[in-house]
PDB file of C-alpha atoms in Angstrom:
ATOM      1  CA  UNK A   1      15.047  58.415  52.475  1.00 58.00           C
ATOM      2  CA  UNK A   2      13.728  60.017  55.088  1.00 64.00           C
ATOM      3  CA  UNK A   3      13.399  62.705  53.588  1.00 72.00           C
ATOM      4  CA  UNK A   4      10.723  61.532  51.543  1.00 78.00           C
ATOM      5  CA  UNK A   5       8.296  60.488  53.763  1.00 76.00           C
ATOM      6  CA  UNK A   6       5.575  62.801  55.285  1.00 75.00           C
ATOM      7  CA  UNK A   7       3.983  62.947  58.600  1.00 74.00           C
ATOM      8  CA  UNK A   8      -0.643  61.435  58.118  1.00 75.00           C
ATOM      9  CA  UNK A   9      -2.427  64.311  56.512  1.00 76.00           C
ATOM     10  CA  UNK A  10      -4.498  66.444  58.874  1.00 76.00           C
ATOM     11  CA  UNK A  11      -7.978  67.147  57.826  1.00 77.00           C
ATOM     12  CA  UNK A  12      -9.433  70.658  58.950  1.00 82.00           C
ATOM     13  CA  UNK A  13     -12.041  70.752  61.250  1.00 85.00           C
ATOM     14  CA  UNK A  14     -14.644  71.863  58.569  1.00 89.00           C
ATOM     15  CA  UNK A  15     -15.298  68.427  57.460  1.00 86.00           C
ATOM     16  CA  UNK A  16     -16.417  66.567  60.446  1.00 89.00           C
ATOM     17  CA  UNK A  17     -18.253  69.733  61.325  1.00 93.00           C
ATOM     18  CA  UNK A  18     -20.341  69.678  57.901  1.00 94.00           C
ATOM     19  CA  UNK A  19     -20.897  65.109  58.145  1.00 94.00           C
ATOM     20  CA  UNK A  20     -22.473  66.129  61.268  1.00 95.00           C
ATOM     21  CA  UNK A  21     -24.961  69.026  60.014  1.00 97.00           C
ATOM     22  CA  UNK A  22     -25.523  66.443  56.751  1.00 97.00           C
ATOM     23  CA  UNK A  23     -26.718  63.836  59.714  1.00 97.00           C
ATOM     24  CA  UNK A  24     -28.829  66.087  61.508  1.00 97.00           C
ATOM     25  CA  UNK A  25     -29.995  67.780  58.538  1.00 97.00           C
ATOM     26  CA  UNK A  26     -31.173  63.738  57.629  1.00 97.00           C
ATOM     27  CA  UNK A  27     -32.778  63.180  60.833  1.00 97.00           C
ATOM     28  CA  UNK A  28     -34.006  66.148  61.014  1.00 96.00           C
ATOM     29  CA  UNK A  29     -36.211  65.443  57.610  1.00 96.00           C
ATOM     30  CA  UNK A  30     -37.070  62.065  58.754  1.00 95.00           C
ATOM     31  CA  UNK A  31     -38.538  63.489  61.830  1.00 94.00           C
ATOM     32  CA  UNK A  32     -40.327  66.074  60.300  1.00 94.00           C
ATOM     33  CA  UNK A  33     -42.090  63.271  57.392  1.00 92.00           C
ATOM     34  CA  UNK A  34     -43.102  61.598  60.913  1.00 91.00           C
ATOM     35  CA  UNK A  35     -44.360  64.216  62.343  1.00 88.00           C
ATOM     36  CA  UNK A  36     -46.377  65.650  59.885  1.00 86.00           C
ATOM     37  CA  UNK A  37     -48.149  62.611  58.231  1.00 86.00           C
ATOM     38  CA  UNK A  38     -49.310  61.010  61.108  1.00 81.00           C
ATOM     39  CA  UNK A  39     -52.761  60.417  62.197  1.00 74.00           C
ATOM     40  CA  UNK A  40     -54.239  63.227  64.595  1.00 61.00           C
ATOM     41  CA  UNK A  41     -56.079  62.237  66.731  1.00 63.00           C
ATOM     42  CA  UNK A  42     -59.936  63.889  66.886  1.00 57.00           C
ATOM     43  CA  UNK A  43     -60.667  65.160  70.491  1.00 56.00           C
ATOM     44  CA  UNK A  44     -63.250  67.871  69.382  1.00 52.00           C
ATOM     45  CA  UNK A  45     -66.444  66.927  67.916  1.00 56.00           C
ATOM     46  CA  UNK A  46     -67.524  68.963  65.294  1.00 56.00           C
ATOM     47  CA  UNK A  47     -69.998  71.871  66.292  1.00 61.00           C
ATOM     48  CA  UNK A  48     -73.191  71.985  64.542  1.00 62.00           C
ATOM     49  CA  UNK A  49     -75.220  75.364  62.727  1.00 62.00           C
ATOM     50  CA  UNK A  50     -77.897  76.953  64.467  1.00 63.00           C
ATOM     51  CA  UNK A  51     -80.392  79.735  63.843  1.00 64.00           C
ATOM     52  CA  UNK A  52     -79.697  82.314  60.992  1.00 69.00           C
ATOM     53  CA  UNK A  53     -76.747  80.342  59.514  1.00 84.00           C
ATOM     54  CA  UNK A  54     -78.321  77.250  58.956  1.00 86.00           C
ATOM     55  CA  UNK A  55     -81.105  78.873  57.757  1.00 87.00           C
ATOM     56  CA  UNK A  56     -79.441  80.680  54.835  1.00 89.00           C
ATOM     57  CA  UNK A  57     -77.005  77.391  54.154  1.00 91.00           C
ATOM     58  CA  UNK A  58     -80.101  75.206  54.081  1.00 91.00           C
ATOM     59  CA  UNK A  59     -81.729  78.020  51.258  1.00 92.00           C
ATOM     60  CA  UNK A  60     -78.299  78.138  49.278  1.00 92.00           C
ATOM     61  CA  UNK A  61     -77.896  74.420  48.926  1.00 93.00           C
ATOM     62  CA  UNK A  62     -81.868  74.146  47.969  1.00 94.00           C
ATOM     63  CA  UNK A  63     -81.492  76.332  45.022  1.00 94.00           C
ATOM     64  CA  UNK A  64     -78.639  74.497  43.959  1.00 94.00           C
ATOM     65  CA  UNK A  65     -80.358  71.238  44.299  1.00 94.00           C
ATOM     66  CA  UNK A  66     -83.419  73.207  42.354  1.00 94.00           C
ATOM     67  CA  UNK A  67     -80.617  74.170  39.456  1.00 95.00           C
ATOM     68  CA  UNK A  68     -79.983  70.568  39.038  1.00 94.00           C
ATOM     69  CA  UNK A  69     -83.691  69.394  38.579  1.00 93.00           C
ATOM     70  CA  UNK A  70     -84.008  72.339  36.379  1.00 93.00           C
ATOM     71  CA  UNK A  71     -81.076  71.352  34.261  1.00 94.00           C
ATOM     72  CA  UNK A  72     -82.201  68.088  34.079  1.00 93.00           C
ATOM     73  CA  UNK A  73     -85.480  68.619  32.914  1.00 92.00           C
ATOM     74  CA  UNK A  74     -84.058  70.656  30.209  1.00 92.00           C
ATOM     75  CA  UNK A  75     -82.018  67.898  29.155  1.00 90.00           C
ATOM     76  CA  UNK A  76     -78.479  69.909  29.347  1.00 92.00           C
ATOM     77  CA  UNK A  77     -77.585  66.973  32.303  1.00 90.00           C
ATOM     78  CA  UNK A  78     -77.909  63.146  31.841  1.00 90.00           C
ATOM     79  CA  UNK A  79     -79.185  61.602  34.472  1.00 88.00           C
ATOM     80  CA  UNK A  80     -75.578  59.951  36.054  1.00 86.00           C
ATOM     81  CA  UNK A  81     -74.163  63.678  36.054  1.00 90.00           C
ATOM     82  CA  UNK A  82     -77.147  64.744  38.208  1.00 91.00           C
ATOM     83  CA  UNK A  83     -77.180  62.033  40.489  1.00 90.00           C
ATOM     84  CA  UNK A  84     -73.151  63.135  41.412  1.00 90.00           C
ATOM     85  CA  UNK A  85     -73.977  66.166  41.563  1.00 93.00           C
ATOM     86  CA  UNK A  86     -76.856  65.838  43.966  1.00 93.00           C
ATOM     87  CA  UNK A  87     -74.911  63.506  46.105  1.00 91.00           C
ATOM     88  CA  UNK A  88     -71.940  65.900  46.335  1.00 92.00           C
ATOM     89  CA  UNK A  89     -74.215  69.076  47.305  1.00 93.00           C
ATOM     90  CA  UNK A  90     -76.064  67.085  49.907  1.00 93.00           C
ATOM     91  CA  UNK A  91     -72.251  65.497  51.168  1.00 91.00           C
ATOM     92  CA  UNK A  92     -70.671  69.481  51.267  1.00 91.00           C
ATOM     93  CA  UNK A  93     -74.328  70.663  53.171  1.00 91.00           C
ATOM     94  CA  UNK A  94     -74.061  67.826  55.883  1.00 89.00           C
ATOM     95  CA  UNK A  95     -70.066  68.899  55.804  1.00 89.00           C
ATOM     96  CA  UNK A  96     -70.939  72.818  56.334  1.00 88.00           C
ATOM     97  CA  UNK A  97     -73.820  72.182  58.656  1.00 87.00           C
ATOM     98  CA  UNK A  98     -72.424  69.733  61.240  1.00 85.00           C
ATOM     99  CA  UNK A  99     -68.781  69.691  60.458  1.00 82.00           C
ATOM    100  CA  UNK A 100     -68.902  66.137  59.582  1.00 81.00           C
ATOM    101  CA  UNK A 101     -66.720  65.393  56.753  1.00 86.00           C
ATOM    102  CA  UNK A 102     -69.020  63.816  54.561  1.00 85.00           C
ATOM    103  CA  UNK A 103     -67.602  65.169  51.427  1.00 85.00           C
ATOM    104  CA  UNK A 104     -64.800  62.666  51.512  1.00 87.00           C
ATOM    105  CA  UNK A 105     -66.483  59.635  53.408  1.00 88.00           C
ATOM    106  CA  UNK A 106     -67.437  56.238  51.591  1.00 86.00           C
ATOM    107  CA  UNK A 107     -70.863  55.399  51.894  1.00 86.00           C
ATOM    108  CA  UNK A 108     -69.881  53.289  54.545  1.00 87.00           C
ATOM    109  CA  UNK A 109     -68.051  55.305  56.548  1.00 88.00           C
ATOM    110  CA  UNK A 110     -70.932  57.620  56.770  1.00 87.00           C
ATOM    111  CA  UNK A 111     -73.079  54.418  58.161  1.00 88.00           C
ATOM    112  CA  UNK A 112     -70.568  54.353  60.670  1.00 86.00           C
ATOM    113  CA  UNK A 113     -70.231  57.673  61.776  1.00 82.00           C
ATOM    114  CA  UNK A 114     -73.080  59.554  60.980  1.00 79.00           C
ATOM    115  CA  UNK A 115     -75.960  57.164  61.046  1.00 78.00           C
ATOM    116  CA  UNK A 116     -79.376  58.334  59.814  1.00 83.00           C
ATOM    117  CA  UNK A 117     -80.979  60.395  57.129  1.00 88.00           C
ATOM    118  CA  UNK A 118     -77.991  60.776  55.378  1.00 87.00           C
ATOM    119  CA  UNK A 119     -76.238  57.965  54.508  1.00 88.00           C
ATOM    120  CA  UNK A 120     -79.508  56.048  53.728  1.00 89.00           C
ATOM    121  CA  UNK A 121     -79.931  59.297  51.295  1.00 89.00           C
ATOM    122  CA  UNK A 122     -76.940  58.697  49.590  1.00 88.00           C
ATOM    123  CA  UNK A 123     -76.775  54.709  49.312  1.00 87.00           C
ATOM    124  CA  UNK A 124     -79.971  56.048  47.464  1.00 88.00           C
ATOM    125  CA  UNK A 125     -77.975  57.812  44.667  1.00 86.00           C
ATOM    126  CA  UNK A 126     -74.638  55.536  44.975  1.00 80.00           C
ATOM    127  CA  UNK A 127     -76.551  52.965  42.211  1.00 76.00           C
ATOM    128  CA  UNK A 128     -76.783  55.077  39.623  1.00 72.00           C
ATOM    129  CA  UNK A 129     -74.459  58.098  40.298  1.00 65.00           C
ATOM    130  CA  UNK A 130     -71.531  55.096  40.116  1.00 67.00           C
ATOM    131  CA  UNK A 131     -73.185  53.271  37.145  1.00 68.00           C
ATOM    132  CA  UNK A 132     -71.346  53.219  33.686  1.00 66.00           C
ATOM    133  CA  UNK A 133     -73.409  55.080  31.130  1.00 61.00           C
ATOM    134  CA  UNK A 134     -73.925  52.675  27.811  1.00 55.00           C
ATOM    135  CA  UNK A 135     -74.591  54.861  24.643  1.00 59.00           C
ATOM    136  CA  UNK A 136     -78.131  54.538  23.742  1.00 55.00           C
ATOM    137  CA  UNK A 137     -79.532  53.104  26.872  1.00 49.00           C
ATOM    138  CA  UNK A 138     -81.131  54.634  29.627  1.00 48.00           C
ATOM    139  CA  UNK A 139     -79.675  54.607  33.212  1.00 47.00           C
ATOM    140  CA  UNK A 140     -80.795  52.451  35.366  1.00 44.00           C
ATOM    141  CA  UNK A 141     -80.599  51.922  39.629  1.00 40.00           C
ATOM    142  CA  UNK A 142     -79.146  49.272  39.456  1.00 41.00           C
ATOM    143  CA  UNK A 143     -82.952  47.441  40.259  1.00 36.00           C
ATOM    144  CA  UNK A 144     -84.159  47.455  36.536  1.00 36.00           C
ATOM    145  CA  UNK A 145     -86.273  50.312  37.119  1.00 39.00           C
ATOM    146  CA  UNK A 146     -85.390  54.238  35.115  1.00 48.00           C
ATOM    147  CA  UNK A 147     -83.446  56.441  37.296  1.00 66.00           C
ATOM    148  CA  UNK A 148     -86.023  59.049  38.852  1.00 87.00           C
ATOM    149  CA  UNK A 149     -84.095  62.504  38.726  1.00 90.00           C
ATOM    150  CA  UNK A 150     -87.148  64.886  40.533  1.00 91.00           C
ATOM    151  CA  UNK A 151     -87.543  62.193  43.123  1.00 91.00           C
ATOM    152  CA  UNK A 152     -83.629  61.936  43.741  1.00 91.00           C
ATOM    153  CA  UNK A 153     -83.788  66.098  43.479  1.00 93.00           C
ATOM    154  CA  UNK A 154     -86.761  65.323  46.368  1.00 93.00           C
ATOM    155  CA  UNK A 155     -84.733  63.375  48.010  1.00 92.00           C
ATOM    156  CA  UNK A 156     -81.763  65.586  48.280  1.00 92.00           C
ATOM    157  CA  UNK A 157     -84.032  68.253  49.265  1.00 93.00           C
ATOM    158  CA  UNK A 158     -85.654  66.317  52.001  1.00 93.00           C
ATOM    159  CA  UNK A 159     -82.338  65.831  53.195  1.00 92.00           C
ATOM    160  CA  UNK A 160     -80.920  69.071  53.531  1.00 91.00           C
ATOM    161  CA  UNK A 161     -84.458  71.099  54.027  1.00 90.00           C
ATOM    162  CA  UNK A 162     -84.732  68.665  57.393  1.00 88.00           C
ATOM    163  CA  UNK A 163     -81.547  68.520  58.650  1.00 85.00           C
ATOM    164  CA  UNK A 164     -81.488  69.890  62.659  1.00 78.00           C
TER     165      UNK A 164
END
């Protein structure tokens, strides 16, 4: 009877070795999802344009504001498509020119951290470049009145043709 009975089975080291390298391989991955989605914090302010570069990104972004007019007046852009398109060059100007990430603020945001010409700009555009197009009508501002495309284009232009 004795005979019959064996002695606990003995595990190789290999397993313990490999549950530990699956647990730090675990924490490892938690650490690094941590890590790399938290919130940096901003200790450098954005540095401005000056001189020569400004110059020639104030010129670039004019002619593009120019395309849109041009585009629209030629009736190959309603008027909601020009208004986004406006507000996004003037938002990736103030982005390229100061560093301020305008292109991916809300309006309000931009109140807060950028206070100025700006923002009131864009709250300019926000009625009817986020306005639902009806078939058939015309787009309004939101205030009753037709949207003005060559005074929005003069608007966007003041904007970036002033900037300092």
């Amino acid at each position: 009877m004795a005979d019959d009975l064996y002695g606990p089975w003995q595990y190789g080291a290999l397993w313990p070795v490999l549950g530990a390298l699956l647990v730090v391989a675990v924490l490892g991955w938690f650490g690094y999802l941590f890590w790399s989605t938290r919130a940096v914090p901003a200790t450098a302010q954005p540095t401005p344009m000056h001189g020569r570069g400004l110059a020639e990104l104030k010129q670039a972004h004019l002619a593009q504001l120019h395309a849109v007019g041009v585009e629209h007046a030629a009736g190959r852009l309603p008027e909601r498509d020009a208004y986004q398109r406006l507000s996004a060059i003037v938002r990736t100007f103030a982005f390229a020119a100061s560093g301020v990430p305008a292109h991916t603020m809300s309006l309000a945001d931009l109140k807060r951290h950028h206070p100025g010409v700006l923002p009131a700009a864009i709250e300019q555009l926000y009625p009817v470049e986020f306005s639902a197009p009806e078939p058939g009508t015309d787009t309004t501002d939101g205030r009753g009145s037709a949207a003005d495309v060559p005074g929005a284009v003069a608007l966007a232009a003041g904007v970036v043709g002033g900037w300092r």
